[in-house]
PDB file of C-alpha atoms in Angstrom:
ATOM      1  CA  GLN G   1      80.879 128.140 134.557  1.00 69.00           C
ATOM      2  CA  ALA G   2      80.707 124.205 134.621  1.00 79.00           C
ATOM      3  CA  ASP G   3      79.433 122.424 137.640  1.00 90.00           C
ATOM      4  CA  LEU G   4      81.873 119.992 138.748  1.00 94.00           C
ATOM      5  CA  VAL G   5      81.486 116.997 141.283  1.00 95.00           C
ATOM      6  CA  GLU G   6      84.040 114.750 142.364  1.00 97.00           C
ATOM      7  CA  SER G   7      83.960 111.191 143.506  1.00 97.00           C
ATOM      8  CA  GLY G   8      86.092 108.257 144.468  1.00 98.00           C
ATOM      9  CA  GLY G   9      87.902 109.531 147.433  1.00 98.00           C
ATOM     10  CA  GLY G  10      87.912 107.036 150.743  1.00 98.00           C
ATOM     11  CA  LEU G  11      90.224 105.242 153.027  1.00 98.00           C
ATOM     12  CA  VAL G  12      92.970 103.307 151.638  1.00 98.00           C
ATOM     13  CA  GLN G  13      96.286 101.776 153.080  1.00 98.00           C
ATOM     14  CA  ALA G  14      99.662 102.937 152.127  1.00 98.00           C
ATOM     15  CA  GLY G  15     100.872 101.506 148.996  1.00 98.00           C
ATOM     16  CA  GLY G  16      96.990 101.198 147.393  1.00 98.00           C
ATOM     17  CA  SER G  17      95.306 102.894 144.701  1.00 98.00           C
ATOM     18  CA  LEU G  18      92.153 105.046 144.222  1.00 98.00           C
ATOM     19  CA  ARG G  19      90.756 106.221 141.102  1.00 98.00           C
ATOM     20  CA  LEU G  20      88.899 109.847 141.469  1.00 98.00           C
ATOM     21  CA  SER G  21      86.191 111.004 139.137  1.00 98.00           C
ATOM     22  CA  CYS G  22      85.175 114.518 138.367  1.00 97.00           C
ATOM     23  CA  ALA G  23      81.546 114.585 136.304  1.00 95.00           C
ATOM     24  CA  ALA G  24      81.023 118.327 134.647  1.00 92.00           C
ATOM     25  CA  SER G  25      77.714 119.696 133.545  1.00 88.00           C
ATOM     26  CA  GLY G  26      75.766 122.759 133.505  1.00 71.00           C
ATOM     27  CA  GLY G  27      77.469 126.057 132.613  1.00 61.00           C
ATOM     28  CA  SER G  28      77.048 128.137 129.636  1.00 52.00           C
ATOM     29  CA  GLY G  29      80.809 128.344 128.370  1.00 50.00           C
ATOM     30  CA  GLY G  30      80.508 125.500 126.020  1.00 59.00           C
ATOM     31  CA  THR G  31      81.292 121.876 125.559  1.00 83.00           C
ATOM     32  CA  PHE G  32      83.777 119.890 128.048  1.00 89.00           C
ATOM     33  CA  ASN G  33      86.121 119.386 125.628  1.00 89.00           C
ATOM     34  CA  ASN G  34      87.003 123.010 125.415  1.00 90.00           C
ATOM     35  CA  TYR G  35      88.107 123.093 129.305  1.00 92.00           C
ATOM     36  CA  ALA G  36      91.159 122.390 130.723  1.00 94.00           C
ATOM     37  CA  MET G  37      90.978 120.115 133.497  1.00 95.00           C
ATOM     38  CA  GLY G  38      92.957 119.688 136.643  1.00 96.00           C
ATOM     39  CA  TRP G  39      93.514 118.223 140.056  1.00 98.00           C
ATOM     40  CA  PHE G  40      94.600 120.113 143.277  1.00 97.00           C
ATOM     41  CA  ARG G  41      94.731 119.201 146.923  1.00 97.00           C
ATOM     42  CA  HIS G  42      94.350 120.794 150.133  1.00 97.00           C
ATOM     43  CA  THR G  43      95.328 119.489 153.715  1.00 96.00           C
ATOM     44  CA  PRO G  44      95.122 121.904 156.982  1.00 92.00           C
ATOM     45  CA  GLY G  45      97.970 123.852 157.535  1.00 92.00           C
ATOM     46  CA  LYS G  46      99.456 123.629 154.026  1.00 93.00           C
ATOM     47  CA  GLU G  47      99.008 125.613 150.796  1.00 93.00           C
ATOM     48  CA  ARG G  48      96.578 124.219 148.089  1.00 94.00           C
ATOM     49  CA  GLU G  49      98.819 122.326 145.927  1.00 95.00           C
ATOM     50  CA  PHE G  50      98.504 121.687 142.149  1.00 96.00           C
ATOM     51  CA  VAL G  51      98.674 117.756 141.355  1.00 98.00           C
ATOM     52  CA  ALA G  52      97.867 117.078 137.571  1.00 98.00           C
ATOM     53  CA  SER G  53      96.203 119.046 134.671  1.00 97.00           C
ATOM     54  CA  ILE G  54      95.138 117.743 131.209  1.00 97.00           C
ATOM     55  CA  GLY G  55      94.844 120.234 128.266  1.00 95.00           C
ATOM     56  CA  ARG G  56      91.557 120.868 126.345  1.00 91.00           C
ATOM     57  CA  ASN G  57      90.338 118.402 123.836  1.00 87.00           C
ATOM     58  CA  ASN G  58      92.635 115.503 124.305  1.00 79.00           C
ATOM     59  CA  GLY G  59      95.504 117.365 125.215  1.00 84.00           C
ATOM     60  CA  ASN G  60      98.748 117.020 126.869  1.00 95.00           C
ATOM     61  CA  THR G  61      99.363 116.396 130.612  1.00 97.00           C
ATOM     62  CA  TYR G  62     101.315 117.900 133.482  1.00 97.00           C
ATOM     63  CA  TYR G  63     102.081 116.670 136.686  1.00 98.00           C
ATOM     64  CA  ALA G  64     103.482 118.166 140.220  1.00 97.00           C
ATOM     65  CA  ASP G  65     106.810 116.539 140.662  1.00 97.00           C
ATOM     66  CA  SER G  66     105.361 114.954 143.857  1.00 97.00           C
ATOM     67  CA  VAL G  67     103.006 112.777 142.043  1.00 98.00           C
ATOM     68  CA  LYS G  68     104.725 112.004 138.665  1.00 97.00           C
ATOM     69  CA  GLY G  69     104.960 108.569 138.072  1.00 98.00           C
ATOM     70  CA  ARG G  70     102.289 107.515 140.526  1.00 98.00           C
ATOM     71  CA  PHE G  71      99.303 109.627 139.285  1.00 98.00           C
ATOM     72  CA  THR G  72      97.591 109.625 135.847  1.00 98.00           C
ATOM     73  CA  ILE G  73      95.254 112.103 134.720  1.00 98.00           C
ATOM     74  CA  SER G  74      92.734 111.094 131.761  1.00 97.00           C
ATOM     75  CA  ARG G  75      89.604 112.458 130.403  1.00 95.00           C
ATOM     76  CA  ASP G  76      86.549 111.002 128.352  1.00 93.00           C
ATOM     77  CA  ASN G  77      85.014 113.911 126.438  1.00 91.00           C
ATOM     78  CA  ALA G  78      82.163 111.853 125.678  1.00 89.00           C
ATOM     79  CA  LYS G  79      81.206 111.417 129.373  1.00 92.00           C
ATOM     80  CA  ASN G  80      82.320 115.023 130.353  1.00 93.00           C
ATOM     81  CA  THR G  81      84.492 113.374 133.039  1.00 95.00           C
ATOM     82  CA  VAL G  82      87.914 113.760 134.166  1.00 96.00           C
ATOM     83  CA  TYR G  83      89.663 111.100 136.090  1.00 98.00           C
ATOM     84  CA  LEU G  84      92.807 110.787 138.680  1.00 98.00           C
ATOM     85  CA  GLN G  85      94.323 107.445 138.806  1.00 98.00           C
ATOM     86  CA  MET G  86      96.566 107.179 141.829  1.00 98.00           C
ATOM     87  CA  THR G  87      98.942 104.443 142.635  1.00 98.00           C
ATOM     88  CA  SER G  88     101.515 103.892 145.181  1.00 98.00           C
ATOM     89  CA  LEU G  89      99.592 106.049 147.651  1.00 98.00           C
ATOM     90  CA  ARG G  90     101.313 107.175 150.846  1.00 97.00           C
ATOM     91  CA  PRO G  91     100.259 109.026 153.787  1.00 97.00           C
ATOM     92  CA  ASP G  92     101.191 112.428 152.553  1.00 96.00           C
ATOM     93  CA  ASP G  93      99.053 112.127 149.721  1.00 98.00           C
ATOM     94  CA  THR G  94      96.206 112.587 152.427  1.00 98.00           C
ATOM     95  CA  ALA G  95      94.203 115.562 151.378  1.00 98.00           C
ATOM     96  CA  VAL G  96      90.917 116.683 150.122  1.00 98.00           C
ATOM     97  CA  TYR G  97      91.164 116.693 146.391  1.00 98.00           C
ATOM     98  CA  TYR G  98      89.533 119.181 144.322  1.00 97.00           C
ATOM     99  CA  CYS G  99      88.760 119.331 140.440  1.00 97.00           C
ATOM    100  CA  ALA G 100      88.737 122.082 138.421  1.00 96.00           C
ATOM    101  CA  ALA G 101      88.196 123.557 135.037  1.00 94.00           C
ATOM    102  CA  ASP G 102      89.295 126.468 133.102  1.00 92.00           C
ATOM    103  CA  TRP G 103      87.630 127.564 129.871  1.00 89.00           C
ATOM    104  CA  ASN G 104      90.070 127.392 126.689  1.00 88.00           C
ATOM    105  CA  GLY G 105      92.640 126.570 129.235  1.00 88.00           C
ATOM    106  CA  SER G 106      95.857 124.641 128.809  1.00 92.00           C
ATOM    107  CA  GLU G 107      97.549 122.007 131.047  1.00 92.00           C
ATOM    108  CA  TYR G 108     100.233 124.882 131.984  1.00 92.00           C
ATOM    109  CA  SER G 109      97.543 127.846 132.608  1.00 91.00           C
ATOM    110  CA  ILE G 110      95.305 125.775 134.811  1.00 90.00           C
ATOM    111  CA  SER G 111      98.201 125.366 137.130  1.00 89.00           C
ATOM    112  CA  ALA G 112      99.242 129.003 137.028  1.00 89.00           C
ATOM    113  CA  SER G 113      96.080 130.933 136.909  1.00 85.00           C
ATOM    114  CA  PRO G 114      92.778 130.699 138.960  1.00 82.00           C
ATOM    115  CA  PRO G 115      90.466 128.090 137.050  1.00 88.00           C
ATOM    116  CA  ASP G 116      86.956 129.239 136.340  1.00 88.00           C
ATOM    117  CA  SER G 117      84.975 126.401 138.141  1.00 92.00           C
ATOM    118  CA  TRP G 118      85.887 124.033 141.354  1.00 94.00           C
ATOM    119  CA  GLY G 119      84.224 121.200 142.685  1.00 96.00           C
ATOM    120  CA  PRO G 120      83.579 120.668 146.303  1.00 97.00           C
ATOM    121  CA  GLY G 121      86.318 118.231 146.895  1.00 97.00           C
ATOM    122  CA  THR G 122      86.548 114.679 147.815  1.00 98.00           C
ATOM    123  CA  GLN G 123      88.449 113.266 150.863  1.00 98.00           C
ATOM    124  CA  VAL G 124      91.460 111.019 150.468  1.00 98.00           C
ATOM    125  CA  THR G 125      93.113 109.521 153.425  1.00 98.00           C
ATOM    126  CA  VAL G 126      96.106 107.042 153.285  1.00 98.00           C
ATOM    127  CA  SER G 127      97.017 105.233 156.215  1.00 98.00           C
ATOM    128  CA  SER G 128     100.167 103.795 157.196  1.00 94.00           C
TER     129      SER G 128
END
């Protein structure tokens, strides 16, 4: 399992942008490019919500309807890092955002099945 650490969260006004990063290290399963990567978010009182995912290598992307057209997931395999560029942020985007990794997964399987690894999360707060 990969060790994941998110960064880039913070406070932003509605309509603004944030870029989250997830750095992967450790684990014994293989190289970073063989992990499907994804982002989830959670707000107290609500179920954990899938946000976006990207397949292994330089795979296809998959987005929740609520963020499609506003968020962009990407990966830099040379840096063992996945990103979530968030634009047009609104208050209901407020949540703890978690990075996830799934060995030999796809952009679909990581959203439908339990991922292998999770990061500790980073708080995103969008004010009105």
